[in-house]
Amino acid sequence: MIKKSLLLFFILFLIASPVYAAPTTASLELSINLVWVMLGAFLVFFMHAGFAMVESGFTRAKNSLNILIKNFLTISVAAILFFVVGYGIMFGTSGGSFIGTDGFMLSGVEDIEFFVFQAMFIATCATIISGAVAERMKLGVYVLIVVAMTAFVYPIVGHWVWQGDGWLTDLGFSDFAGSTVVHLTGAVGALTAVLFLGPRLGKYSSKKVNVIQGHNIPIGALGVFILWLGWFGFNGGSTLAADPALVPMVIGTTLLSTSAALVSSAAYTKLRFKRVDTSLSLNGVLGGLVGITAGCAEISLGGSIAVGLISGIILVEGIHLLDTKLRIDDPVGAITVHGICGIWGTLAIGLFSTSTGLFYGNGFTQLVIQGIGVAAVIAWTMITLGVFLFIVKQFTSLRVSEEEEIAGLDFAEHGSNAYELKEALISDDEEPLLNNLGLADRLNNLTTTGEPQQKSS
């Protein structure tokens, strides 16, 4: 009886047990591709830690908290807005090859992994502006800029280039991972905002250009390393599949271009300024990354070295031009890194692409198309964000008051400081301004809780 019962139980167990089909080649390939794209998304997300470190390290200590919270707000606001409206504008059914018309709040969208990956890109575009406007823009105004960039400006550009029937795509424009879509768009947004803001207090006096030293270059260098690591996901993940032929080439060109840019920027600063400039060399790494982003899938390994070498030199000269000649105050060099090097990287396809480039016997056609795309994105972003900031300016000032800027945005916007050292709040260049505003004594008499200290007898 017991044996019959056990046999019956075993038969019922087999009948009730689910039948697991053996994985097919197609299902395995789908899973591997999904993991690869998600890994790319994680690496791009981690890039925001790099941006935060670069921006805070290359600026003064008294603004560190403000920069950190801006980076956290950027990725959070961008992700929500991209879900609500941005993804639909960027990848929805095209209206006249200009704008997406459906897919809002991911309605009808099944590939959620693609949304997540692209959400990391849109946040990267917006955070470029954070560094350029550092140390003088109101936090609320910056958030409004993030809203405008992520809900409208960037998705339109993305639709032109990365939607299958966008007008630049139809024209033949090529931008594999975003030298123009992500970096140039963000840089033009940054330039527009900086032109409205003006320079930091004490940056320019008469004909003199004053150096405002970053407070922690090692932290900035750590940020550059983080960005370099994350960029392998930025470019590599843009393959959208774990392609055994394409992925290694993309990673290889990214590595070689970046390495060449660091070498050329360091060597060029030695020749030009008689010393290797550390901050410019670190920015050279980022310039090399931006420079190869557009063409990392269609430029050869040797060509990527050439692109990187030129990127490093362009970076040094671009920062020098903006800072000393045009007097555009960009504390971290974001406009040059992402804008000028982004333009170069986009145009480089017309020269170095193995399938359409001039140097491979294919004429000037691709180079002209790349130039049209660059001009269109610059015009669109500058006009749209310029109009937006003009409207905002009618209701509120874009920058903090002089007193708040001198005290530091950590103290003015957040009521606390990243460091205990009150001396870090004030630089030598600002002492005359402080004395005129009568703020020095008040800052020196503040405890960490914000209450006046009791003077000892």
XYZ file of C-alpha atoms in Angstrom:
457
model
C 0.000 0.000 0.000
C 2.806 2.364 0.884
C 4.643 1.572 -2.358
C 1.489 2.220 -4.407
C 0.934 5.512 -2.585
C 4.521 6.634 -3.226
C 4.238 5.661 -6.885
C 0.957 7.591 -7.224
C 2.515 10.620 -5.511
C 5.528 10.506 -7.845
C 3.261 10.312 -10.938
C 1.172 13.253 -9.721
C 4.353 15.251 -8.998
C 5.609 14.715 -12.527
C 2.246 15.702 -14.001
C 2.016 18.841 -11.864
C 5.637 19.924 -12.415
C 6.146 22.652 -15.042
C 7.879 21.682 -18.217
C 10.977 23.757 -18.840
C 11.950 24.036 -22.464
C 15.635 23.961 -23.235
C 16.980 27.430 -24.130
C 17.237 28.084 -27.833
C 20.030 29.883 -29.631
C 17.718 32.830 -30.254
C 16.698 33.135 -26.587
C 20.312 32.940 -25.446
C 21.340 35.622 -27.929
C 18.476 37.851 -26.755
C 19.513 37.437 -23.115
C 23.182 38.154 -23.825
C 22.296 41.274 -25.789
C 20.022 42.427 -22.966
C 22.774 41.977 -20.401
C 25.241 43.878 -22.599
C 22.934 46.859 -23.075
C 22.089 46.951 -19.361
C 25.778 46.801 -18.479
C 26.314 49.758 -20.804
C 23.484 51.630 -19.072
C 25.032 50.959 -15.647
C 28.406 52.255 -16.814
C 26.865 55.411 -18.283
C 24.982 55.935 -15.017
C 28.288 55.666 -13.154
C 29.671 58.399 -15.409
C 27.593 60.868 -13.419
C 29.804 60.177 -10.424
C 32.695 61.143 -12.691
C 31.003 64.351 -13.777
C 30.332 65.251 -10.151
C 33.979 64.676 -9.192
C 35.366 66.592 -12.180
C 33.077 69.560 -11.647
C 33.602 69.788 -7.892
C 37.352 69.169 -8.063
C 37.935 71.779 -10.770
C 35.973 74.467 -8.905
C 36.245 76.026 -5.458
C 35.445 74.175 -2.255
C 32.673 76.568 -1.312
C 30.526 75.332 -4.226
C 31.011 71.565 -3.860
C 27.643 70.710 -2.321
C 25.831 72.731 -4.944
C 27.574 70.851 -7.741
C 26.841 67.474 -6.162
C 23.131 68.134 -5.736
C 22.905 69.473 -9.293
C 24.269 66.193 -10.626
C 21.814 64.150 -8.560
C 18.911 66.368 -9.635
C 19.959 66.176 -13.281
C 19.767 62.411 -13.589
C 16.568 62.202 -11.527
C 14.657 64.957 -13.346
C 15.934 63.764 -16.730
C 14.820 60.163 -16.177
C 11.271 61.188 -15.214
C 10.855 63.679 -18.050
C 12.299 61.257 -20.586
C 9.685 58.724 -19.468
C 6.817 61.206 -19.588
C 7.544 63.057 -22.811
C 11.147 62.861 -24.036
C 11.163 59.279 -25.292
C 8.015 59.855 -27.343
C 9.429 63.006 -28.945
C 12.698 61.247 -29.692
C 11.593 57.785 -30.843
C 7.871 58.105 -31.523
C 6.316 57.949 -34.970
C 7.892 60.751 -36.940
C 5.938 63.868 -37.766
C 7.539 65.349 -40.854
C 10.929 63.812 -39.941
C 11.165 66.446 -37.197
C 9.464 65.253 -34.012
C 7.996 62.068 -32.522
C 4.243 62.033 -32.067
C 3.498 59.008 -29.857
C 5.051 56.700 -27.256
C 4.603 59.175 -24.408
C 4.905 57.578 -20.955
C 6.189 54.556 -22.948
C 2.707 53.810 -24.242
C 3.029 50.862 -26.598
C 6.785 50.589 -25.968
C 8.062 47.097 -25.181
C 11.869 47.464 -25.214
C 12.215 49.034 -21.763
C 15.942 48.286 -21.768
C 16.381 50.709 -24.677
C 14.509 53.396 -22.751
C 16.777 52.899 -19.716
C 19.917 53.069 -21.843
C 18.782 56.212 -23.634
C 17.706 57.830 -20.352
C 21.335 57.699 -19.226
C 22.355 59.533 -22.400
C 19.853 62.339 -21.997
C 21.050 62.955 -18.443
C 24.638 63.105 -19.714
C 23.689 65.818 -22.197
C 22.054 67.937 -19.496
C 24.810 67.583 -16.906
C 27.351 69.100 -19.315
C 25.702 72.435 -18.562
C 26.218 72.006 -14.816
C 29.985 72.430 -14.968
C 29.953 75.389 -17.337
C 27.550 77.451 -15.183
C 29.140 76.418 -11.895
C 29.649 78.866 -9.025
C 27.100 81.511 -10.024
C 23.783 80.138 -11.345
C 20.699 79.771 -9.170
C 19.821 76.153 -8.497
C 16.181 76.670 -9.488
C 17.149 78.180 -12.823
C 19.511 75.291 -13.506
C 16.690 72.814 -12.885
C 14.510 74.732 -15.355
C 17.283 74.398 -17.949
C 17.415 70.638 -17.313
C 13.663 70.489 -17.872
C 13.915 72.357 -21.177
C 16.868 70.304 -22.412
C 15.527 66.875 -21.480
C 11.855 67.396 -22.301
C 12.276 69.125 -25.648
C 15.645 70.350 -26.957
C 17.641 67.104 -26.798
C 14.820 64.731 -27.854
C 14.280 66.755 -31.033
C 17.968 66.433 -31.947
C 17.851 62.738 -31.138
C 14.831 62.306 -33.390
C 16.646 63.949 -36.288
C 19.643 61.625 -35.992
C 18.670 58.382 -34.220
C 15.073 57.881 -35.288
C 14.971 55.812 -38.470
C 13.300 58.492 -40.561
C 14.646 61.682 -38.966
C 15.667 64.258 -41.558
C 19.378 64.123 -40.749
C 19.284 60.336 -40.903
C 17.652 60.550 -44.326
C 20.380 62.970 -45.384
C 23.068 60.420 -44.451
C 24.353 62.077 -41.282
C 26.354 59.705 -39.066
C 26.792 59.879 -35.295
C 27.137 56.416 -33.804
C 27.227 57.214 -30.073
C 26.589 60.942 -29.797
C 29.446 63.389 -30.429
C 26.765 65.712 -31.805
C 23.500 64.372 -30.372
C 24.710 64.223 -26.768
C 27.879 66.264 -26.439
C 27.512 69.110 -28.902
C 23.886 69.634 -27.884
C 24.875 69.840 -24.227
C 27.825 72.112 -24.971
C 25.777 74.563 -27.038
C 23.240 74.633 -24.225
C 26.095 75.384 -21.832
C 27.485 78.145 -24.062
C 24.053 79.753 -24.354
C 23.581 79.722 -20.591
C 27.075 81.120 -19.954
C 26.501 83.979 -22.411
C 23.376 84.932 -20.460
C 25.139 84.547 -17.095
C 28.438 86.271 -17.665
C 31.719 85.374 -15.925
C 32.306 84.680 -12.238
C 33.230 87.580 -9.994
C 36.949 88.232 -10.112
C 37.567 86.167 -13.254
C 38.322 89.157 -15.479
C 39.652 92.524 -14.403
C 40.478 95.106 -17.067
C 42.776 93.284 -19.511
C 43.814 90.643 -16.984
C 42.489 87.088 -16.930
C 42.631 85.708 -13.394
C 43.064 81.997 -12.783
C 40.502 80.632 -10.337
C 42.115 77.421 -9.178
C 40.070 74.284 -8.550
C 40.222 73.148 -4.939
C 40.917 69.422 -5.431
C 42.612 68.287 -8.641
C 43.051 64.676 -7.366
C 39.259 64.409 -7.028
C 38.964 65.835 -10.540
C 41.458 63.246 -11.805
C 39.445 60.462 -10.168
C 36.399 61.808 -11.979
C 38.235 61.648 -15.298
C 39.162 58.004 -14.672
C 35.517 57.233 -13.836
C 34.370 58.933 -17.022
C 36.946 57.017 -19.061
C 35.655 53.748 -17.622
C 32.031 54.709 -18.129
C 32.686 55.712 -21.725
C 33.384 52.088 -22.646
C 29.721 51.520 -21.814
C 28.709 54.756 -23.509
C 30.269 53.796 -26.846
C 30.263 50.018 -26.468
C 26.673 49.820 -25.302
C 25.590 51.876 -28.306
C 26.053 48.752 -30.416
C 22.791 47.625 -28.727
C 23.974 44.026 -29.102
C 26.929 41.955 -27.952
C 28.256 41.771 -31.500
C 31.572 39.861 -31.368
C 32.900 41.760 -34.381
C 31.678 45.288 -33.644
C 32.042 45.609 -29.859
C 35.816 44.971 -29.678
C 36.402 47.503 -32.473
C 34.314 50.158 -30.717
C 36.114 49.587 -27.420
C 39.479 49.564 -29.187
C 38.965 52.851 -31.008
C 37.678 54.434 -27.785
C 40.771 53.336 -25.871
C 43.284 54.388 -28.517
C 41.737 57.779 -29.277
C 41.628 58.668 -25.597
C 45.189 57.563 -24.969
C 46.424 59.559 -27.959
C 44.539 62.648 -26.798
C 46.142 62.513 -23.348
C 49.611 62.205 -24.908
C 49.057 65.024 -27.383
C 47.489 67.432 -24.862
C 50.273 66.819 -22.345
C 52.998 67.204 -24.976
C 51.369 70.267 -26.508
C 51.071 72.076 -23.172
C 54.758 71.348 -22.576
C 55.640 72.929 -25.914
C 53.239 75.841 -25.598
C 53.480 76.712 -21.907
C 56.898 75.165 -21.039
C 55.274 72.743 -18.587
C 52.813 69.857 -18.668
C 49.508 71.374 -17.551
C 47.685 68.779 -15.470
C 44.156 70.139 -15.724
C 44.414 70.625 -19.491
C 45.877 67.147 -19.902
C 43.039 65.627 -17.886
C 40.561 67.486 -20.045
C 42.488 66.111 -23.015
C 41.334 62.637 -21.986
C 37.735 63.803 -22.150
C 38.355 65.566 -25.460
C 39.661 62.321 -26.928
C 36.597 60.454 -25.677
C 34.194 62.975 -27.187
C 36.213 63.112 -30.404
C 35.881 59.392 -31.147
C 32.293 58.950 -29.947
C 30.664 59.701 -33.308
C 32.942 57.502 -35.399
C 33.994 54.732 -33.014
C 32.207 52.115 -35.138
C 33.468 53.198 -38.561
C 36.960 54.600 -37.993
C 39.919 52.214 -37.983
C 42.178 51.691 -34.994
C 44.925 53.703 -36.668
C 42.456 56.404 -37.614
C 41.247 56.632 -34.023
C 44.789 57.461 -32.897
C 44.892 60.320 -35.421
C 41.494 61.561 -34.215
C 42.720 61.470 -30.610
C 45.992 63.256 -31.311
C 44.129 66.107 -32.999
C 41.487 66.156 -30.240
C 44.138 66.785 -27.584
C 45.568 69.792 -29.414
C 42.133 71.182 -30.235
C 41.218 70.886 -26.573
C 44.152 72.976 -25.386
C 43.680 75.682 -27.995
C 39.911 75.706 -27.564
C 40.064 76.312 -23.831
C 42.707 78.998 -24.330
C 40.573 80.705 -26.990
C 37.385 80.742 -24.921
C 39.070 81.667 -21.647
C 41.505 84.384 -22.711
C 40.377 85.682 -26.103
C 36.597 85.430 -26.045
C 36.395 85.744 -22.236
C 33.792 83.032 -21.894
C 34.107 81.779 -18.331
C 33.720 77.996 -18.251
C 35.184 76.713 -14.958
C 35.665 73.103 -16.094
C 36.218 73.500 -19.854
C 32.945 71.741 -20.684
C 32.153 73.857 -23.743
C 35.464 72.998 -25.368
C 35.508 69.341 -24.334
C 31.980 68.547 -25.454
C 31.421 71.278 -28.028
C 34.583 71.952 -29.989
C 35.817 68.364 -29.675
C 32.275 67.190 -30.449
C 32.325 69.164 -33.689
C 35.731 67.744 -34.560
C 34.614 64.188 -33.812
C 31.550 64.578 -36.002
C 33.499 66.051 -38.913
C 36.209 63.401 -38.493
C 33.805 60.816 -39.877
C 33.865 62.669 -43.183
C 37.641 62.259 -43.200
C 38.453 58.968 -41.463
C 35.396 56.748 -41.974
C 36.565 53.604 -43.750
C 33.320 53.491 -45.745
C 32.525 57.164 -46.516
C 35.599 59.201 -45.524
C 37.606 61.524 -47.762
C 40.889 59.856 -46.836
C 39.523 56.552 -48.127
C 38.737 57.889 -51.574
C 35.067 58.749 -51.041
C 35.094 62.478 -51.746
C 33.698 65.374 -49.718
C 30.045 64.315 -49.631
C 30.044 62.840 -46.121
C 32.084 65.723 -44.756
C 29.533 68.228 -46.100
C 26.639 66.235 -44.650
C 28.375 66.117 -41.257
C 28.855 69.885 -41.407
C 25.161 70.433 -42.160
C 24.218 68.319 -39.151
C 26.558 70.226 -36.857
C 25.231 73.596 -38.025
C 21.606 72.493 -37.625
C 22.118 71.255 -34.066
C 23.983 74.408 -33.036
C 21.282 76.664 -34.462
C 18.410 74.645 -32.976
C 19.873 74.390 -29.483
C 21.106 77.974 -29.200
C 17.906 79.542 -30.511
C 15.542 77.337 -28.516
C 17.377 77.549 -25.200
C 18.166 81.227 -25.792
C 14.464 82.055 -26.144
C 13.702 79.958 -23.074
C 16.313 81.719 -20.920
C 15.179 85.124 -22.180
C 11.670 84.327 -20.961
C 12.930 83.026 -17.621
C 15.009 86.169 -17.192
C 11.866 88.291 -17.364
C 10.665 86.683 -14.126
C 13.841 86.114 -12.133
C 17.584 86.672 -12.262
C 19.602 83.754 -13.574
C 22.502 84.101 -11.170
C 22.817 84.513 -7.432
C 23.636 87.864 -5.877
C 27.234 89.058 -5.535
C 27.109 88.483 -1.795
C 25.861 84.921 -2.268
C 28.438 84.165 -4.961
C 31.268 85.327 -2.726
C 29.970 83.363 0.238
C 29.672 80.305 -1.979
C 26.623 78.506 -3.313
C 26.944 75.812 -0.652
C 26.279 78.415 2.025
C 23.866 80.553 -0.007
C 21.728 77.790 -1.539
C 22.025 74.990 1.014
C 22.997 76.582 4.322
C 25.982 74.286 4.845
C 29.453 73.564 3.521
C 31.192 70.489 2.152
C 34.261 71.167 4.303
C 34.888 72.477 7.800
C 37.502 74.986 6.641
C 35.954 78.446 6.492
C 39.100 79.699 4.814
C 38.103 77.652 1.768
C 35.119 79.930 1.252
C 37.218 82.908 0.259
C 39.956 83.274 -2.311
C 42.544 86.043 -2.386
C 40.974 87.564 -5.495
C 37.706 88.070 -3.657
C 38.980 89.830 -0.503
C 38.364 93.368 -1.840
C 34.846 92.425 -2.870
C 34.194 90.889 0.528
C 35.379 93.954 2.355
C 33.178 96.191 0.235
C 30.143 94.030 0.918
C 30.875 93.781 4.642
C 30.564 90.008 4.535
C 33.963 88.886 5.765
C 33.290 89.415 9.468
C 29.938 87.695 9.288
C 31.451 84.611 7.625
C 34.334 84.473 10.072
C 31.924 84.638 12.993
C 29.790 81.733 11.842
C 29.945 78.364 13.571
C 29.174 75.152 11.694
C 25.556 75.477 12.827
C 25.230 78.923 11.301
C 24.979 80.751 14.684
C 27.366 83.596 15.583
C 30.314 82.588 17.749
C 30.677 84.077 21.221
C 33.780 86.233 21.347
C 36.084 85.379 24.210
C 37.108 88.124 26.639
